Amino acid sequence: MTGLRWWAAFAVFAHHMSNLAPLPIQHALVYGNYGVTFFFVLSGFVLTWSARPETTTSTFWWRRFARIYPSHFVALLLAIPVFYSFAPDPADWWVKPFDIGILLLSVVLLQGWSRDPVILFSGNPAAWTLTCEAFFYALHPALYRAFVTLRVRGALIATASVFAAALAYRLAVVLLPDSGLGALPLPITRLSEFVIGIGIAHAMRMGWRVHIKPIYCYLAGGLLLAAILLAPRIASPGSPAWFFLATSNEWIILLFAATIAAVAWRDVRKRFSLLRSRPLVLLGEWSYAFYLVHATIIYAVLAIFGAQDTGWVNLLWYAAVLAVSIAAAAALHYLVERPLERRLRSWWDRRAALRLTASTS
């Protein structure tokens, strides 16, 4: 699963590189933004798979804070010089006038509750997803308790119901454009992805055997992307192709859920997988840090060298920026993410042990 995380992060990187060095296949690479969707489903899966009944809610929340916040704060400080200016009308389109109030929303991970791009993408633009994750973490203990009494069939029915609700919401947004449903905050609209991850993880913990080979999921992903790219040619209002495009987000979620389940089941059975190779595991371990820094590096390069013309020669830019981003991610992981998470968790565990000793003495 760690190796799989890398490919999701790389997909987001490829999507953002279109602003610096677009490739002739950019119409396909734009769907790399769905790497975020994959992370949301995976987050629900991993947190549920690793959940232990003896872990208190406060301990769970602290551990999530220790996991994501130190790197987020450092990456935010690194992003400010790239994405902000004290000039009232910055020359570059991605640079915003400095606003301490809006930046403070990024510090406390509240920026993702706004649909205003100036606020939503404030601070480190990639960090809007952390607002969603913080919301998911706040709800996970309650959501986990809702699933914990379910057996395999109940968990799968609940998961299918969440998927159906997400599909209905998407159709409502498309068919009722004046309803205001499309303006709901992202943490709410993306919650279904997290809950679907919870559902499939709990079903597997209860004994669900996943009879799907990962290779079939990868092939299905290629076919789904091809269908999404080709459907506009035959999509007319109200046609099946039109409805397929309108709900493509949910079909991608379903694909990701199946892929995560298939790969996890292969891990459980300890079958051979290239995803467990040392290089991919390392890249997967660095993937969170990579996600946080890659956009800052891309736009810093864009500010210096400008946007490039579309062409295959831009693969050289991909290689160079990717190498710098991986190096920066490794540094952030080893200098900030891992040591501060360890220290924060250790401090909390010592504090909890002292409180337990005091209460029993």
PDB file of N, CA, C and O in Angstrom, residues 257-330:
ATOM      1  N   ALA A 257     -11.438   2.288  -4.925  1.00  0.00           N
ATOM      2  CA  ALA A 257     -11.804   1.420  -3.813  1.00  0.00           C
ATOM      3  C   ALA A 257     -11.475  -0.033  -4.146  1.00  0.00           C
ATOM      4  O   ALA A 257     -10.924  -0.768  -3.312  1.00  0.00           O
ATOM      5  N   ALA A 258     -11.806  -0.460  -5.359  1.00  0.00           N
ATOM      6  CA  ALA A 258     -11.505  -1.831  -5.776  1.00  0.00           C
ATOM      7  C   ALA A 258      -9.998  -2.069  -5.834  1.00  0.00           C
ATOM      8  O   ALA A 258      -9.503  -3.136  -5.424  1.00  0.00           O
ATOM      9  N   THR A 259      -9.247  -1.074  -6.322  1.00  0.00           N
ATOM     10  CA  THR A 259      -7.792  -1.220  -6.424  1.00  0.00           C
ATOM     11  C   THR A 259      -7.157  -1.345  -5.048  1.00  0.00           C
ATOM     12  O   THR A 259      -6.292  -2.200  -4.822  1.00  0.00           O
ATOM     13  N   ILE A 260      -7.572  -0.503  -4.129  1.00  0.00           N
ATOM     14  CA  ILE A 260      -7.030  -0.547  -2.768  1.00  0.00           C
ATOM     15  C   ILE A 260      -7.340  -1.891  -2.114  1.00  0.00           C
ATOM     16  O   ILE A 260      -6.485  -2.503  -1.472  1.00  0.00           O
ATOM     17  N   ALA A 261      -8.581  -2.363  -2.276  1.00  0.00           N
ATOM     18  CA  ALA A 261      -8.952  -3.648  -1.702  1.00  0.00           C
ATOM     19  C   ALA A 261      -8.130  -4.782  -2.307  1.00  0.00           C
ATOM     20  O   ALA A 261      -7.647  -5.673  -1.589  1.00  0.00           O
ATOM     21  N   ALA A 262      -7.943  -4.747  -3.631  1.00  0.00           N
ATOM     22  CA  ALA A 262      -7.201  -5.811  -4.304  1.00  0.00           C
ATOM     23  C   ALA A 262      -5.733  -5.827  -3.886  1.00  0.00           C
ATOM     24  O   ALA A 262      -5.152  -6.888  -3.624  1.00  0.00           O
ATOM     25  N   VAL A 263      -5.122  -4.654  -3.816  1.00  0.00           N
ATOM     26  CA  VAL A 263      -3.713  -4.576  -3.429  1.00  0.00           C
ATOM     27  C   VAL A 263      -3.536  -4.956  -1.963  1.00  0.00           C
ATOM     28  O   VAL A 263      -2.595  -5.664  -1.589  1.00  0.00           O
ATOM     29  N   ALA A 264      -4.460  -4.499  -1.109  1.00  0.00           N
ATOM     30  CA  ALA A 264      -4.380  -4.846   0.311  1.00  0.00           C
ATOM     31  C   ALA A 264      -4.526  -6.355   0.513  1.00  0.00           C
ATOM     32  O   ALA A 264      -3.826  -6.958   1.340  1.00  0.00           O
ATOM     33  N   TRP A 265      -5.446  -6.969  -0.234  1.00  0.00           N
ATOM     34  CA  TRP A 265      -5.637  -8.420  -0.109  1.00  0.00           C
ATOM     35  C   TRP A 265      -4.378  -9.166  -0.560  1.00  0.00           C
ATOM     36  O   TRP A 265      -4.004 -10.179   0.035  1.00  0.00           O
ATOM     37  N   ARG A 266      -3.726  -8.646  -1.586  1.00  0.00           N
ATOM     38  CA  ARG A 266      -2.465  -9.278  -2.016  1.00  0.00           C
ATOM     39  C   ARG A 266      -1.411  -9.144  -0.920  1.00  0.00           C
ATOM     40  O   ARG A 266      -0.633 -10.058  -0.683  1.00  0.00           O
ATOM     41  N   ASP A 267      -1.392  -7.997  -0.233  1.00  0.00           N
ATOM     42  CA  ASP A 267      -0.472  -7.830   0.895  1.00  0.00           C
ATOM     43  C   ASP A 267      -0.790  -8.815   2.012  1.00  0.00           C
ATOM     44  O   ASP A 267       0.109  -9.415   2.604  1.00  0.00           O
ATOM     45  N   VAL A 268      -2.097  -8.962   2.310  1.00  0.00           N
ATOM     46  CA  VAL A 268      -2.508  -9.880   3.373  1.00  0.00           C
ATOM     47  C   VAL A 268      -2.044 -11.304   3.063  1.00  0.00           C
ATOM     48  O   VAL A 268      -1.574 -12.033   3.947  1.00  0.00           O
ATOM     49  N   ARG A 269      -2.146 -11.691   1.809  1.00  0.00           N
ATOM     50  CA  ARG A 269      -1.752 -13.040   1.399  1.00  0.00           C
ATOM     51  C   ARG A 269      -0.261 -13.152   1.111  1.00  0.00           C
ATOM     52  O   ARG A 269       0.227 -14.220   0.760  1.00  0.00           O
ATOM     53  N   LYS A 270       0.441 -12.012   1.257  1.00  0.00           N
ATOM     54  CA  LYS A 270       1.894 -11.961   1.075  1.00  0.00           C
ATOM     55  C   LYS A 270       2.320 -12.475  -0.299  1.00  0.00           C
ATOM     56  O   LYS A 270       3.330 -13.187  -0.443  1.00  0.00           O
ATOM     57  N   ARG A 271       1.536 -12.103  -1.306  1.00  0.00           N
ATOM     58  CA  ARG A 271       1.898 -12.429  -2.678  1.00  0.00           C
ATOM     59  C   ARG A 271       2.926 -11.424  -3.189  1.00  0.00           C
ATOM     60  O   ARG A 271       3.004 -10.284  -2.739  1.00  0.00           O
ATOM     61  N   PHE A 272       3.685 -11.821  -4.179  1.00  0.00           N
ATOM     62  CA  PHE A 272       4.712 -10.947  -4.752  1.00  0.00           C
ATOM     63  C   PHE A 272       4.072  -9.704  -5.365  1.00  0.00           C
ATOM     64  O   PHE A 272       3.027  -9.774  -6.014  1.00  0.00           O
ATOM     65  N   SER A 273       4.708  -8.559  -5.148  1.00  0.00           N
ATOM     66  CA  SER A 273       4.241  -7.314  -5.747  1.00  0.00           C
ATOM     67  C   SER A 273       5.421  -6.362  -5.908  1.00  0.00           C
ATOM     68  O   SER A 273       6.198  -6.169  -4.971  1.00  0.00           O
ATOM     69  N   LEU A 274       5.531  -5.771  -7.088  1.00  0.00           N
ATOM     70  CA  LEU A 274       6.577  -4.769  -7.310  1.00  0.00           C
ATOM     71  C   LEU A 274       6.370  -3.550  -6.422  1.00  0.00           C
ATOM     72  O   LEU A 274       7.315  -2.801  -6.151  1.00  0.00           O
ATOM     73  N   LEU A 275       5.134  -3.340  -5.965  1.00  0.00           N
ATOM     74  CA  LEU A 275       4.861  -2.204  -5.099  1.00  0.00           C
ATOM     75  C   LEU A 275       5.585  -2.318  -3.767  1.00  0.00           C
ATOM     76  O   LEU A 275       5.726  -1.324  -3.051  1.00  0.00           O
ATOM     77  N   ARG A 276       6.041  -3.528  -3.423  1.00  0.00           N
ATOM     78  CA  ARG A 276       6.789  -3.699  -2.183  1.00  0.00           C
ATOM     79  C   ARG A 276       8.298  -3.632  -2.396  1.00  0.00           C
ATOM     80  O   ARG A 276       9.064  -3.903  -1.457  1.00  0.00           O
ATOM     81  N   SER A 277       8.728  -3.258  -3.596  1.00  0.00           N
ATOM     82  CA  SER A 277      10.158  -3.080  -3.832  1.00  0.00           C
ATOM     83  C   SER A 277      10.668  -1.903  -3.019  1.00  0.00           C
ATOM     84  O   SER A 277       9.926  -0.952  -2.749  1.00  0.00           O
ATOM     85  N   ARG A 278      11.928  -1.955  -2.616  1.00  0.00           N
ATOM     86  CA  ARG A 278      12.471  -0.934  -1.730  1.00  0.00           C
ATOM     87  C   ARG A 278      12.361   0.480  -2.298  1.00  0.00           C
ATOM     88  O   ARG A 278      11.967   1.413  -1.574  1.00  0.00           O
ATOM     89  N   PRO A 279      12.675   0.723  -3.575  1.00  0.00           N
ATOM     90  CA  PRO A 279      12.545   2.096  -4.096  1.00  0.00           C
ATOM     91  C   PRO A 279      11.118   2.632  -4.011  1.00  0.00           C
ATOM     92  O   PRO A 279      10.910   3.784  -3.629  1.00  0.00           O
ATOM     93  N   LEU A 280      10.114   1.804  -4.355  1.00  0.00           N
ATOM     94  CA  LEU A 280       8.738   2.279  -4.312  1.00  0.00           C
ATOM     95  C   LEU A 280       8.244   2.474  -2.881  1.00  0.00           C
ATOM     96  O   LEU A 280       7.466   3.394  -2.603  1.00  0.00           O
ATOM     97  N   VAL A 281       8.706   1.625  -1.966  1.00  0.00           N
ATOM     98  CA  VAL A 281       8.331   1.808  -0.570  1.00  0.00           C
ATOM     99  C   VAL A 281       8.916   3.113  -0.033  1.00  0.00           C
ATOM    100  O   VAL A 281       8.235   3.879   0.664  1.00  0.00           O
ATOM    101  N   LEU A 282      10.169   3.397  -0.382  1.00  0.00           N
ATOM    102  CA  LEU A 282      10.784   4.657   0.043  1.00  0.00           C
ATOM    103  C   LEU A 282      10.019   5.860  -0.522  1.00  0.00           C
ATOM    104  O   LEU A 282       9.711   6.810   0.194  1.00  0.00           O
ATOM    105  N   LEU A 283       9.727   5.793  -1.822  1.00  0.00           N
ATOM    106  CA  LEU A 283       8.987   6.897  -2.439  1.00  0.00           C
ATOM    107  C   LEU A 283       7.605   7.041  -1.801  1.00  0.00           C
ATOM    108  O   LEU A 283       7.109   8.165  -1.627  1.00  0.00           O
ATOM    109  N   GLY A 284       6.995   5.915  -1.456  1.00  0.00           N
ATOM    110  CA  GLY A 284       5.713   5.967  -0.775  1.00  0.00           C
ATOM    111  C   GLY A 284       5.809   6.606   0.592  1.00  0.00           C
ATOM    112  O   GLY A 284       4.933   7.373   1.006  1.00  0.00           O
ATOM    113  N   GLU A 285       6.892   6.318   1.310  1.00  0.00           N
ATOM    114  CA  GLU A 285       7.097   6.926   2.623  1.00  0.00           C
ATOM    115  C   GLU A 285       7.307   8.431   2.503  1.00  0.00           C
ATOM    116  O   GLU A 285       6.941   9.192   3.409  1.00  0.00           O
ATOM    117  N   TRP A 286       7.894   8.861   1.406  1.00  0.00           N
ATOM    118  CA  TRP A 286       8.135  10.284   1.193  1.00  0.00           C
ATOM    119  C   TRP A 286       6.949  10.975   0.511  1.00  0.00           C
ATOM    120  O   TRP A 286       6.991  12.192   0.289  1.00  0.00           O
ATOM    121  N   SER A 287       5.917  10.223   0.131  1.00  0.00           N
ATOM    122  CA  SER A 287       4.868  10.762  -0.736  1.00  0.00           C
ATOM    123  C   SER A 287       4.118  11.935  -0.108  1.00  0.00           C
ATOM    124  O   SER A 287       3.726  12.870  -0.810  1.00  0.00           O
ATOM    125  N   TYR A 288       3.893  11.904   1.208  1.00  0.00           N
ATOM    126  CA  TYR A 288       3.199  13.023   1.851  1.00  0.00           C
ATOM    127  C   TYR A 288       4.041  14.289   1.745  1.00  0.00           C
ATOM    128  O   TYR A 288       3.541  15.357   1.359  1.00  0.00           O
ATOM    129  N   ALA A 289       5.319  14.186   2.075  1.00  0.00           N
ATOM    130  CA  ALA A 289       6.209  15.338   1.960  1.00  0.00           C
ATOM    131  C   ALA A 289       6.312  15.787   0.499  1.00  0.00           C
ATOM    132  O   ALA A 289       6.328  16.994   0.202  1.00  0.00           O
ATOM    133  N   PHE A 290       6.372  14.829  -0.414  1.00  0.00           N
ATOM    134  CA  PHE A 290       6.438  15.145  -1.843  1.00  0.00           C
ATOM    135  C   PHE A 290       5.204  15.934  -2.267  1.00  0.00           C
ATOM    136  O   PHE A 290       5.306  16.938  -2.989  1.00  0.00           O
ATOM    137  N   TYR A 291       4.046  15.488  -1.815  1.00  0.00           N
ATOM    138  CA  TYR A 291       2.808  16.186  -2.154  1.00  0.00           C
ATOM    139  C   TYR A 291       2.842  17.626  -1.658  1.00  0.00           C
ATOM    140  O   TYR A 291       2.399  18.550  -2.355  1.00  0.00           O
ATOM    141  N   LEU A 292       3.383  17.839  -0.458  1.00  0.00           N
ATOM    142  CA  LEU A 292       3.393  19.180   0.134  1.00  0.00           C
ATOM    143  C   LEU A 292       4.332  20.147  -0.580  1.00  0.00           C
ATOM    144  O   LEU A 292       4.063  21.347  -0.621  1.00  0.00           O
ATOM    145  N   VAL A 293       5.445  19.644  -1.127  1.00  0.00           N
ATOM    146  CA  VAL A 293       6.463  20.556  -1.671  1.00  0.00           C
ATOM    147  C   VAL A 293       6.455  20.664  -3.183  1.00  0.00           C
ATOM    148  O   VAL A 293       7.022  21.618  -3.734  1.00  0.00           O
ATOM    149  N   HIS A 294       5.837  19.722  -3.885  1.00  0.00           N
ATOM    150  CA  HIS A 294       6.036  19.684  -5.337  1.00  0.00           C
ATOM    151  C   HIS A 294       5.488  20.927  -6.038  1.00  0.00           C
ATOM    152  O   HIS A 294       6.119  21.448  -6.964  1.00  0.00           O
ATOM    153  N   ALA A 295       4.313  21.424  -5.607  1.00  0.00           N
ATOM    154  CA  ALA A 295       3.740  22.591  -6.281  1.00  0.00           C
ATOM    155  C   ALA A 295       4.596  23.834  -6.060  1.00  0.00           C
ATOM    156  O   ALA A 295       4.787  24.650  -6.975  1.00  0.00           O
ATOM    157  N   THR A 296       5.126  23.971  -4.855  1.00  0.00           N
ATOM    158  CA  THR A 296       5.998  25.115  -4.569  1.00  0.00           C
ATOM    159  C   THR A 296       7.210  25.106  -5.479  1.00  0.00           C
ATOM    160  O   THR A 296       7.612  26.153  -6.032  1.00  0.00           O
ATOM    161  N   ILE A 297       7.801  23.935  -5.696  1.00  0.00           N
ATOM    162  CA  ILE A 297       8.975  23.828  -6.568  1.00  0.00           C
ATOM    163  C   ILE A 297       8.587  24.095  -8.020  1.00  0.00           C
ATOM    164  O   ILE A 297       9.300  24.816  -8.745  1.00  0.00           O
ATOM    165  N   ILE A 298       7.461  23.544  -8.462  1.00  0.00           N
ATOM    166  CA  ILE A 298       7.025  23.765  -9.847  1.00  0.00           C
ATOM    167  C   ILE A 298       6.829  25.252 -10.125  1.00  0.00           C
ATOM    168  O   ILE A 298       7.301  25.783 -11.151  1.00  0.00           O
ATOM    169  N   TYR A 299       6.163  25.958  -9.222  1.00  0.00           N
ATOM    170  CA  TYR A 299       5.876  27.368  -9.474  1.00  0.00           C
ATOM    171  C   TYR A 299       7.104  28.252  -9.258  1.00  0.00           C
ATOM    172  O   TYR A 299       7.212  29.322  -9.876  1.00  0.00           O
ATOM    173  N   ALA A 300       8.035  27.821  -8.435  1.00  0.00           N
ATOM    174  CA  ALA A 300       9.294  28.558  -8.318  1.00  0.00           C
ATOM    175  C   ALA A 300      10.066  28.469  -9.628  1.00  0.00           C
ATOM    176  O   ALA A 300      10.635  29.464 -10.111  1.00  0.00           O
ATOM    177  N   VAL A 301      10.093  27.276 -10.230  1.00  0.00           N
ATOM    178  CA  VAL A 301      10.746  27.107 -11.534  1.00  0.00           C
ATOM    179  C   VAL A 301      10.012  27.906 -12.603  1.00  0.00           C
ATOM    180  O   VAL A 301      10.632  28.535 -13.474  1.00  0.00           O
ATOM    181  N   LEU A 302       8.678  27.910 -12.531  1.00  0.00           N
ATOM    182  CA  LEU A 302       7.878  28.674 -13.498  1.00  0.00           C
ATOM    183  C   LEU A 302       8.194  30.166 -13.410  1.00  0.00           C
ATOM    184  O   LEU A 302       8.284  30.856 -14.439  1.00  0.00           O
ATOM    185  N   ALA A 303       8.392  30.676 -12.189  1.00  0.00           N
ATOM    186  CA  ALA A 303       8.706  32.092 -12.018  1.00  0.00           C
ATOM    187  C   ALA A 303      10.055  32.447 -12.629  1.00  0.00           C
ATOM    188  O   ALA A 303      10.248  33.553 -13.135  1.00  0.00           O
ATOM    189  N   ILE A 304      10.989  31.504 -12.593  1.00  0.00           N
ATOM    190  CA  ILE A 304      12.346  31.770 -13.098  1.00  0.00           C
ATOM    191  C   ILE A 304      12.431  31.582 -14.605  1.00  0.00           C
ATOM    192  O   ILE A 304      12.995  32.423 -15.326  1.00  0.00           O
ATOM    193  N   PHE A 305      11.879  30.481 -15.114  1.00  0.00           N
ATOM    194  CA  PHE A 305      12.089  30.107 -16.520  1.00  0.00           C
ATOM    195  C   PHE A 305      10.869  30.347 -17.408  1.00  0.00           C
ATOM    196  O   PHE A 305      10.993  30.303 -18.639  1.00  0.00           O
ATOM    197  N   GLY A 306       9.713  30.591 -16.822  1.00  0.00           N
ATOM    198  CA  GLY A 306       8.515  30.804 -17.614  1.00  0.00           C
ATOM    199  C   GLY A 306       7.913  29.508 -18.119  1.00  0.00           C
ATOM    200  O   GLY A 306       8.530  28.450 -18.061  1.00  0.00           O
ATOM    201  N   ALA A 307       6.688  29.621 -18.638  1.00  0.00           N
ATOM    202  CA  ALA A 307       5.993  28.445 -19.164  1.00  0.00           C
ATOM    203  C   ALA A 307       6.628  28.000 -20.479  1.00  0.00           C
ATOM    204  O   ALA A 307       7.005  28.833 -21.314  1.00  0.00           O
ATOM    205  N   GLN A 308       6.700  26.690 -20.658  1.00  0.00           N
ATOM    206  CA  GLN A 308       7.300  26.116 -21.853  1.00  0.00           C
ATOM    207  C   GLN A 308       6.223  25.764 -22.877  1.00  0.00           C
ATOM    208  O   GLN A 308       5.066  25.547 -22.531  1.00  0.00           O
ATOM    209  N   ASP A 309       6.619  25.722 -24.133  1.00  0.00           N
ATOM    210  CA  ASP A 309       5.694  25.301 -25.182  1.00  0.00           C
ATOM    211  C   ASP A 309       5.442  23.801 -25.065  1.00  0.00           C
ATOM    212  O   ASP A 309       6.300  23.038 -24.616  1.00  0.00           O
ATOM    213  N   THR A 310       4.266  23.389 -25.504  1.00  0.00           N
ATOM    214  CA  THR A 310       3.914  21.978 -25.448  1.00  0.00           C
ATOM    215  C   THR A 310       4.838  21.157 -26.340  1.00  0.00           C
ATOM    216  O   THR A 310       5.103  21.527 -27.489  1.00  0.00           O
ATOM    217  N   GLY A 311       5.336  20.049 -25.816  1.00  0.00           N
ATOM    218  CA  GLY A 311       6.214  19.183 -26.604  1.00  0.00           C
ATOM    219  C   GLY A 311       6.809  18.077 -25.762  1.00  0.00           C
ATOM    220  O   GLY A 311       6.864  18.176 -24.528  1.00  0.00           O
ATOM    221  N   TRP A 312       7.282  17.038 -26.433  1.00  0.00           N
ATOM    222  CA  TRP A 312       7.877  15.903 -25.718  1.00  0.00           C
ATOM    223  C   TRP A 312       9.205  16.260 -25.081  1.00  0.00           C
ATOM    224  O   TRP A 312       9.649  15.595 -24.143  1.00  0.00           O
ATOM    225  N   VAL A 313       9.842  17.331 -25.573  1.00  0.00           N
ATOM    226  CA  VAL A 313      11.098  17.752 -24.969  1.00  0.00           C
ATOM    227  C   VAL A 313      10.893  18.150 -23.505  1.00  0.00           C
ATOM    228  O   VAL A 313      11.842  18.157 -22.708  1.00  0.00           O
ATOM    229  N   ASN A 314       9.670  18.443 -23.150  1.00  0.00           N
ATOM    230  CA  ASN A 314       9.374  18.822 -21.764  1.00  0.00           C
ATOM    231  C   ASN A 314       9.557  17.666 -20.780  1.00  0.00           C
ATOM    232  O   ASN A 314       9.534  17.888 -19.565  1.00  0.00           O
ATOM    233  N   LEU A 315       9.744  16.461 -21.293  1.00  0.00           N
ATOM    234  CA  LEU A 315      10.068  15.346 -20.397  1.00  0.00           C
ATOM    235  C   LEU A 315      11.363  15.633 -19.638  1.00  0.00           C
ATOM    236  O   LEU A 315      11.547  15.141 -18.516  1.00  0.00           O
ATOM    237  N   LEU A 316      12.249  16.438 -20.231  1.00  0.00           N
ATOM    238  CA  LEU A 316      13.468  16.831 -19.514  1.00  0.00           C
ATOM    239  C   LEU A 316      13.126  17.699 -18.314  1.00  0.00           C
ATOM    240  O   LEU A 316      13.753  17.581 -17.246  1.00  0.00           O
ATOM    241  N   TRP A 317      12.146  18.581 -18.488  1.00  0.00           N
ATOM    242  CA  TRP A 317      11.690  19.388 -17.349  1.00  0.00           C
ATOM    243  C   TRP A 317      11.044  18.488 -16.290  1.00  0.00           C
ATOM    244  O   TRP A 317      11.254  18.689 -15.089  1.00  0.00           O
ATOM    245  N   TYR A 318      10.280  17.536 -16.740  1.00  0.00           N
ATOM    246  CA  TYR A 318       9.674  16.588 -15.799  1.00  0.00           C
ATOM    247  C   TYR A 318      10.749  15.919 -14.958  1.00  0.00           C
ATOM    248  O   TYR A 318      10.645  15.836 -13.725  1.00  0.00           O
ATOM    249  N   ALA A 319      11.781  15.418 -15.629  1.00  0.00           N
ATOM    250  CA  ALA A 319      12.835  14.693 -14.918  1.00  0.00           C
ATOM    251  C   ALA A 319      13.549  15.603 -13.917  1.00  0.00           C
ATOM    252  O   ALA A 319      13.807  15.203 -12.774  1.00  0.00           O
ATOM    253  N   ALA A 320      13.862  16.818 -14.340  1.00  0.00           N
ATOM    254  CA  ALA A 320      14.608  17.732 -13.474  1.00  0.00           C
ATOM    255  C   ALA A 320      13.777  18.162 -12.260  1.00  0.00           C
ATOM    256  O   ALA A 320      14.244  18.108 -11.115  1.00  0.00           O
ATOM    257  N   VAL A 321      12.539  18.578 -12.520  1.00  0.00           N
ATOM    258  CA  VAL A 321      11.697  19.043 -11.416  1.00  0.00           C
ATOM    259  C   VAL A 321      11.329  17.886 -10.494  1.00  0.00           C
ATOM    260  O   VAL A 321      11.258  18.053  -9.271  1.00  0.00           O
ATOM    261  N   LEU A 322      11.123  16.717 -11.081  1.00  0.00           N
ATOM    262  CA  LEU A 322      10.822  15.544 -10.264  1.00  0.00           C
ATOM    263  C   LEU A 322      11.980  15.212  -9.334  1.00  0.00           C
ATOM    264  O   LEU A 322      11.783  14.924  -8.146  1.00  0.00           O
ATOM    265  N   ALA A 323      13.199  15.264  -9.863  1.00  0.00           N
ATOM    266  CA  ALA A 323      14.373  14.954  -9.043  1.00  0.00           C
ATOM    267  C   ALA A 323      14.507  15.941  -7.881  1.00  0.00           C
ATOM    268  O   ALA A 323      14.769  15.544  -6.736  1.00  0.00           O
ATOM    269  N   VAL A 324      14.326  17.230  -8.166  1.00  0.00           N
ATOM    270  CA  VAL A 324      14.416  18.243  -7.110  1.00  0.00           C
ATOM    271  C   VAL A 324      13.303  18.042  -6.085  1.00  0.00           C
ATOM    272  O   VAL A 324      13.533  18.145  -4.867  1.00  0.00           O
ATOM    273  N   SER A 325      12.099  17.741  -6.555  1.00  0.00           N
ATOM    274  CA  SER A 325      10.970  17.546  -5.647  1.00  0.00           C
ATOM    275  C   SER A 325      11.165  16.330  -4.750  1.00  0.00           C
ATOM    276  O   SER A 325      10.836  16.363  -3.551  1.00  0.00           O
ATOM    277  N   ILE A 326      11.698  15.254  -5.303  1.00  0.00           N
ATOM    278  CA  ILE A 326      11.953  14.054  -4.502  1.00  0.00           C
ATOM    279  C   ILE A 326      13.021  14.335  -3.457  1.00  0.00           C
ATOM    280  O   ILE A 326      12.899  13.918  -2.292  1.00  0.00           O
ATOM    281  N   ALA A 327      14.078  15.057  -3.856  1.00  0.00           N
ATOM    282  CA  ALA A 327      15.133  15.392  -2.898  1.00  0.00           C
ATOM    283  C   ALA A 327      14.590  16.261  -1.769  1.00  0.00           C
ATOM    284  O   ALA A 327      14.894  16.039  -0.588  1.00  0.00           O
ATOM    285  N   ALA A 328      13.756  17.249  -2.114  1.00  0.00           N
ATOM    286  CA  ALA A 328      13.166  18.111  -1.090  1.00  0.00           C
ATOM    287  C   ALA A 328      12.217  17.319  -0.191  1.00  0.00           C
ATOM    288  O   ALA A 328      12.162  17.539   1.024  1.00  0.00           O
ATOM    289  N   ALA A 329      11.487  16.378  -0.784  1.00  0.00           N
ATOM    290  CA  ALA A 329      10.570  15.547   0.004  1.00  0.00           C
ATOM    291  C   ALA A 329      11.330  14.668   0.985  1.00  0.00           C
ATOM    292  O   ALA A 329      10.925  14.520   2.147  1.00  0.00           O
ATOM    293  N   ALA A 330      12.423  14.081   0.528  1.00  0.00           N
ATOM    294  CA  ALA A 330      13.231  13.245   1.419  1.00  0.00           C
ATOM    295  C   ALA A 330      13.763  14.074   2.584  1.00  0.00           C
ATOM    296  O   ALA A 330      13.759  13.625   3.744  1.00  0.00           O
TER     297      ALA A 330
END
